mmCIF file of C-alpha atoms in Angstrom:
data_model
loop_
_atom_site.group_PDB
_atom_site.id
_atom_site.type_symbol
_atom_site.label_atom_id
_atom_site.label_comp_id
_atom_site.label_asym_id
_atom_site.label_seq_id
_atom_site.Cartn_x
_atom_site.Cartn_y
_atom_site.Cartn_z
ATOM 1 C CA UNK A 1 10.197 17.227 6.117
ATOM 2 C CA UNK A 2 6.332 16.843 6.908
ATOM 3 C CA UNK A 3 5.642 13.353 7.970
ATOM 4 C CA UNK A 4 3.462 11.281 5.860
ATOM 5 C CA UNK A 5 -0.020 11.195 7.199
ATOM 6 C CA UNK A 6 -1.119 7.402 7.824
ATOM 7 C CA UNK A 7 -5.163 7.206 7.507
ATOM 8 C CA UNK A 8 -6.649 3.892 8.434
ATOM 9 C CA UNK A 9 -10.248 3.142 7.456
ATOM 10 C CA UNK A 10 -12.676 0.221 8.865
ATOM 11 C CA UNK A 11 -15.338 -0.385 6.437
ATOM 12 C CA UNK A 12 -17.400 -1.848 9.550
ATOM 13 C CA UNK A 13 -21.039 -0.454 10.251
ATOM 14 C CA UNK A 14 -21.117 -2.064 14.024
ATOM 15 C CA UNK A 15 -19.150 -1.772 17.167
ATOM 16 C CA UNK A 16 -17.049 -3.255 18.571
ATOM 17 C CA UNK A 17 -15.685 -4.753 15.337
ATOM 18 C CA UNK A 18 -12.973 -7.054 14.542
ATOM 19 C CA UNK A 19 -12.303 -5.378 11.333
ATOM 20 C CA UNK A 20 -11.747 -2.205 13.414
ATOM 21 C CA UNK A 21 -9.405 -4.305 15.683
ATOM 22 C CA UNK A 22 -7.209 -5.541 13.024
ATOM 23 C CA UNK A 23 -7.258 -1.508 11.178
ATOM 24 C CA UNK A 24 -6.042 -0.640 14.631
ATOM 25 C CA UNK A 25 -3.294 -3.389 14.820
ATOM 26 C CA UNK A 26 -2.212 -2.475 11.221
ATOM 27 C CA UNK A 27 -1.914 1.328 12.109
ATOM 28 C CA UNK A 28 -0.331 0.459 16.017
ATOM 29 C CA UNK A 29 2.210 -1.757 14.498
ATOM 30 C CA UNK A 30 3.388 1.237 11.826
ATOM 31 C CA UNK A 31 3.444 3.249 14.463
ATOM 32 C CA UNK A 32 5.683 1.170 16.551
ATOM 33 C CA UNK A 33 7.883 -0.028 13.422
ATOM 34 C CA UNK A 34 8.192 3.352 11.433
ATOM 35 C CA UNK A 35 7.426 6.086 14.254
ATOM 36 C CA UNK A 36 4.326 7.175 11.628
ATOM 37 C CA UNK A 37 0.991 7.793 13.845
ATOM 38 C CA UNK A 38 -2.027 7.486 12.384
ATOM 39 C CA UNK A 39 -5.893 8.137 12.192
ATOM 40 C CA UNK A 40 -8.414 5.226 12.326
ATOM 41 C CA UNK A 41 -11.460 6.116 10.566
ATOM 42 C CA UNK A 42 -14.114 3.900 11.532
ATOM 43 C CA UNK A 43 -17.400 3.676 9.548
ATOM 44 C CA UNK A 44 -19.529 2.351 12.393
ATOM 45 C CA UNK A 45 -18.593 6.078 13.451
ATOM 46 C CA UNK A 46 -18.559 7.565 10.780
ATOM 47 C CA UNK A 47 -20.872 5.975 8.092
ATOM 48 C CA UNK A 48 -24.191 8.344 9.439
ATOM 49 C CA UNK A 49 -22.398 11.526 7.907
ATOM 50 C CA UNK A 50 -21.502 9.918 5.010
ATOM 51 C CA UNK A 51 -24.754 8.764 3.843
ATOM 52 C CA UNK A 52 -26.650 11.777 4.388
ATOM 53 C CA UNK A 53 -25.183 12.709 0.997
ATOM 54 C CA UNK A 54 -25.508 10.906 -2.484
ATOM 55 C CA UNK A 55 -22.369 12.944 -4.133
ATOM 56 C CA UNK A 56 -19.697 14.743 -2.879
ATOM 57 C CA UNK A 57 -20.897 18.056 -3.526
ATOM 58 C CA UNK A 58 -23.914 17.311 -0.974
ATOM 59 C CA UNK A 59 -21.757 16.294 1.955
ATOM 60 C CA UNK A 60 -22.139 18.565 4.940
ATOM 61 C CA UNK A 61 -19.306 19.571 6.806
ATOM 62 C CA UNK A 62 -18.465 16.304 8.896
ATOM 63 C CA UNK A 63 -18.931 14.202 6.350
ATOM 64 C CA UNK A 64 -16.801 16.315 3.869
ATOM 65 C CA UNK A 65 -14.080 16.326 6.344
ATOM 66 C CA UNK A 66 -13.947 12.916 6.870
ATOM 67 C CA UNK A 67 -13.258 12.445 2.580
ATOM 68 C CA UNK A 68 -10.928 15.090 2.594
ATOM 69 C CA UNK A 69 -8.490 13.035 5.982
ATOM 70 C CA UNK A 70 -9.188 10.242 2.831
ATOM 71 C CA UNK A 71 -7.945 12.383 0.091
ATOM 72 C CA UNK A 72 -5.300 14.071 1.695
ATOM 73 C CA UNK A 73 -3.786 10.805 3.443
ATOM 74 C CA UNK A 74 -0.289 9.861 2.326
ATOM 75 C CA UNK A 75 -0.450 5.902 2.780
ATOM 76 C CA UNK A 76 -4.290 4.077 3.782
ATOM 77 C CA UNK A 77 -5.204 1.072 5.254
ATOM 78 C CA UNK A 78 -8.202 -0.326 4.752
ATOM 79 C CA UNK A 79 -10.043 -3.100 6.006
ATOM 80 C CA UNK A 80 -13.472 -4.741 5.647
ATOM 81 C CA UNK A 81 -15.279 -7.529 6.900
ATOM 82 C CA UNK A 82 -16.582 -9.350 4.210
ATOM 83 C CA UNK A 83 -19.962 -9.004 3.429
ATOM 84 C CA UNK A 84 -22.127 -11.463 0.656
ATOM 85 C CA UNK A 85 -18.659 -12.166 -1.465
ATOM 86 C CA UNK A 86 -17.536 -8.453 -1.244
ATOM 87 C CA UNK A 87 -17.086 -4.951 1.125
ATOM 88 C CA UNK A 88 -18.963 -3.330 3.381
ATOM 89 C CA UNK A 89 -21.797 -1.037 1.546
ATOM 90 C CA UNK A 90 -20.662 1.743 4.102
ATOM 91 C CA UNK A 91 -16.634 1.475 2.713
ATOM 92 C CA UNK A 92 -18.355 1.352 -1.147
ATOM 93 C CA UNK A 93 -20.061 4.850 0.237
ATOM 94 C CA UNK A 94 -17.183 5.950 1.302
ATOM 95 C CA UNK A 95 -14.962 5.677 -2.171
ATOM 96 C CA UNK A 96 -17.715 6.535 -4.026
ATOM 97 C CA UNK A 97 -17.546 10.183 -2.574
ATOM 98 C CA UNK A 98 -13.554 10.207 -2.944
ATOM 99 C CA UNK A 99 -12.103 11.725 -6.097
ATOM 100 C CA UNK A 100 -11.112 9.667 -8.454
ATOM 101 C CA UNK A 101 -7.996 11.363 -9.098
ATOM 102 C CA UNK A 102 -7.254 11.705 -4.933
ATOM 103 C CA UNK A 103 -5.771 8.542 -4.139
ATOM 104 C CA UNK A 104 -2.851 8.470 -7.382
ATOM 105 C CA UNK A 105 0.269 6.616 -6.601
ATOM 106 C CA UNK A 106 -0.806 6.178 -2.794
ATOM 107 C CA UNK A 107 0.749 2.746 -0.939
ATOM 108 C CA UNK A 108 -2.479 1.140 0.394
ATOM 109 C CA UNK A 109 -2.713 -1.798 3.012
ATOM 110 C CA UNK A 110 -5.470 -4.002 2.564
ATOM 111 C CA UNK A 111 -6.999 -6.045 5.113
ATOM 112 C CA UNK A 112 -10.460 -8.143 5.737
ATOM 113 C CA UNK A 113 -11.917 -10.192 8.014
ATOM 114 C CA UNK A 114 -14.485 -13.001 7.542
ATOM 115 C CA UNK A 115 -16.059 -16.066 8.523
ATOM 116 C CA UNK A 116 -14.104 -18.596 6.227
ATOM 117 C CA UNK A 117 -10.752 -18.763 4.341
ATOM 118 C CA UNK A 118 -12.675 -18.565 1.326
ATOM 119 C CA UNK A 119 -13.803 -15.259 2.020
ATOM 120 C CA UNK A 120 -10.094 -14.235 2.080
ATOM 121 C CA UNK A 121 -10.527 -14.254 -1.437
ATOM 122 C CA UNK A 122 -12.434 -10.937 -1.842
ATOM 123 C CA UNK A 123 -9.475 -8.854 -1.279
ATOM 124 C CA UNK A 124 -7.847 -9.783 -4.400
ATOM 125 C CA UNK A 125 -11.281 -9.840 -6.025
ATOM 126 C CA UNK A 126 -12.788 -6.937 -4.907
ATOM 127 C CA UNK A 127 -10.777 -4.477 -2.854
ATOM 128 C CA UNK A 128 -7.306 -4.831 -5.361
ATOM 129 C CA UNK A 129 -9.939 -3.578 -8.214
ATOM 130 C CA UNK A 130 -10.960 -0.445 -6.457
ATOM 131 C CA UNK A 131 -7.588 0.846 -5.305
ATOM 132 C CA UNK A 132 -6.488 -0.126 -9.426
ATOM 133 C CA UNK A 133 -9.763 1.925 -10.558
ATOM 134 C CA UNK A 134 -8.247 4.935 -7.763
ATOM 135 C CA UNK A 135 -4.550 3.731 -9.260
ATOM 136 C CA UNK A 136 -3.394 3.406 -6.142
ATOM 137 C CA UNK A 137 -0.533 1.301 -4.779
ATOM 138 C CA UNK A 138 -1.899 -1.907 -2.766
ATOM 139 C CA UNK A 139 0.923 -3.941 -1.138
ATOM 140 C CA UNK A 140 1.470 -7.325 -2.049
ATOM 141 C CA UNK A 141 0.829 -8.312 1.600
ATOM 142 C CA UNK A 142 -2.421 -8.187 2.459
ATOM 143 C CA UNK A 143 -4.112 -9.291 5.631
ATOM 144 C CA UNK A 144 -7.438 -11.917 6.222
ATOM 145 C CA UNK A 145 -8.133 -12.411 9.496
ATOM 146 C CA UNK A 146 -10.922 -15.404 10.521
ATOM 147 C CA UNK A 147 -13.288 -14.592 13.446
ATOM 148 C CA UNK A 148 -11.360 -17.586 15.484
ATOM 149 C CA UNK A 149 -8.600 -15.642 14.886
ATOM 150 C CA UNK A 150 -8.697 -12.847 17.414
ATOM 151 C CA UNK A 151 -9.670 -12.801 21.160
ATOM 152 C CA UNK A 152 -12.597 -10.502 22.736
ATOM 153 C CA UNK A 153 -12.028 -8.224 19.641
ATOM 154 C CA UNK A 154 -8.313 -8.339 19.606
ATOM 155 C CA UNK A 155 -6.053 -10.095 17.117
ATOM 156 C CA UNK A 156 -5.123 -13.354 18.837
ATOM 157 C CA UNK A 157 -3.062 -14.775 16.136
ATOM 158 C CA UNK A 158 0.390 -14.794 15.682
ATOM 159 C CA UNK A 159 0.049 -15.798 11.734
ATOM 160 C CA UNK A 160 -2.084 -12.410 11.476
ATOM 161 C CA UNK A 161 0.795 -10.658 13.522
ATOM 162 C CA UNK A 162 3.519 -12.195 11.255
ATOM 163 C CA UNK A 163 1.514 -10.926 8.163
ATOM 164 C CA UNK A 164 0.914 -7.478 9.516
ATOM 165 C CA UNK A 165 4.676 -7.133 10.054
ATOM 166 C CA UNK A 166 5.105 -8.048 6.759
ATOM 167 C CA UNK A 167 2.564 -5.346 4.973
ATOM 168 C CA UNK A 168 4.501 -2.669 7.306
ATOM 169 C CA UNK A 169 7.789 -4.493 6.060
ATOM 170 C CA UNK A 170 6.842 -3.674 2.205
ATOM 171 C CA UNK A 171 5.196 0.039 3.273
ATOM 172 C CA UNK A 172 9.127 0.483 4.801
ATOM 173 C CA UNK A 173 10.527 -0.361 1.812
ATOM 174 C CA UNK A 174 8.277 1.723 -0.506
ATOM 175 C CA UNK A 175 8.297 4.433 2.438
ATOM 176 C CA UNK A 176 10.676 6.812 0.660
ATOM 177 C CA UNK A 177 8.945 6.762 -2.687
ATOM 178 C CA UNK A 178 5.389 7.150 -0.614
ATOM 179 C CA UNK A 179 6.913 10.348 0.595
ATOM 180 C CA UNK A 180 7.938 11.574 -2.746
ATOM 181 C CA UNK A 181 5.203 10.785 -4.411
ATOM 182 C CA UNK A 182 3.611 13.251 -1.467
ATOM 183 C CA UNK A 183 5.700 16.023 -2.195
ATOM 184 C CA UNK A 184 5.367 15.937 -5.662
ATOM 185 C CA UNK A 185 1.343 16.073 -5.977
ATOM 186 C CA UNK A 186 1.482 18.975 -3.042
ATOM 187 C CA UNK A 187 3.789 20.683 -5.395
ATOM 188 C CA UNK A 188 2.081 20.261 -8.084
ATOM 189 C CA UNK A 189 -1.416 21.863 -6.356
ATOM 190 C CA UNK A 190 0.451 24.323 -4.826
ATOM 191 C CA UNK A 191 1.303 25.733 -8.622
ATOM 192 C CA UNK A 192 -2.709 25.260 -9.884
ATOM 193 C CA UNK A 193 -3.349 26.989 -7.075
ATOM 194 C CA UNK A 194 -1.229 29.778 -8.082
#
């Protein structure tokens, strides 16, 4: 059986990035946990390709590769830092080029950082609505992370550690169903296709 294809995103337009440090914690500890490898997207990379198109259907070849990893990924996770009470513009870019239909029944991991614990607030507020709009499947667990919180870039804090074990925890658990859920929808293009 194909093994699902993990696809972390940072919705971060500099480098180096603490939002990019905790995607890469989230996708090192599945790796570690469930022997799933993934691929870390990140915007500060990536965001140039993106927005030299204002649809889908104008994306060149790099930037319609990277929405197709997007599409095609079997479980994201996604982080942001927060930026005036919301996500990045660049992540916003990203999803708006994704098809709708794309990201049905996927188990997402959602994760910001930010300057305040109020700020933790905009992943319920504002990333939970995308992935609902995309009816997606965001674990309960999601994961804030304060700039005091991490070290020269790297997560510092053993409450973010214990809270990244626990999103990988539920993504076990719903693991199974993930990989149905896979199988099905590649079924059912492989008989549009035909």
């Amino acid at each position: 059986m194909q093994a699902l294809r993990i696809i972390g995103i940072s919705g971060n337009v500099k480098a180096p990035s603490r939002t990019s440090a905790l995607v890469a914690s989230v996708l090192r500890r599945i790796e570690s946990e469930l022997g799933l490898p993934g691929r870390h997207i990140d915007l500060a990379v990536s965001a140039p390709a993106l927005f030299r198109a204002l649809r889908a259907d104008q994306l060149d070849e790099e930037g319609a590769e990277i929405v197709r990893t997007v599409e095609s990924a079997d479980v994201l996770v996604v982080g942001s830092p927060v930026y005036r009470a919301s996500y990045s513009g660049a992540l916003k870019h990203l999803f708006d080029l994704v098809h709708y239909e794309s990201l049905i029944g996927k188990p997402v991991i959602l994760a910001a950082t930010g300057g305040t614990p109020l700020h933790g607030l905009m992943i319920d507020h504002q990333l939970r609505p995308l992935f609902s709009f995309f009816k997606a499947l965001p674990l309960p667990t999601s994961v804030y992370a304060l700039e005091s919180e991490f070290d020269s870039y790297a997560v510092a804090s053993p409450d973010i550690q214990k809270r990244i074990r626990a999103a990988v925890r539920e993504l076990e658990l719903i693991g199974p169903h993930a990989r149905t859920l896979a199988l099905a929808r590649a079924e059912e293009q492989s008989r549009l296709i035909a």
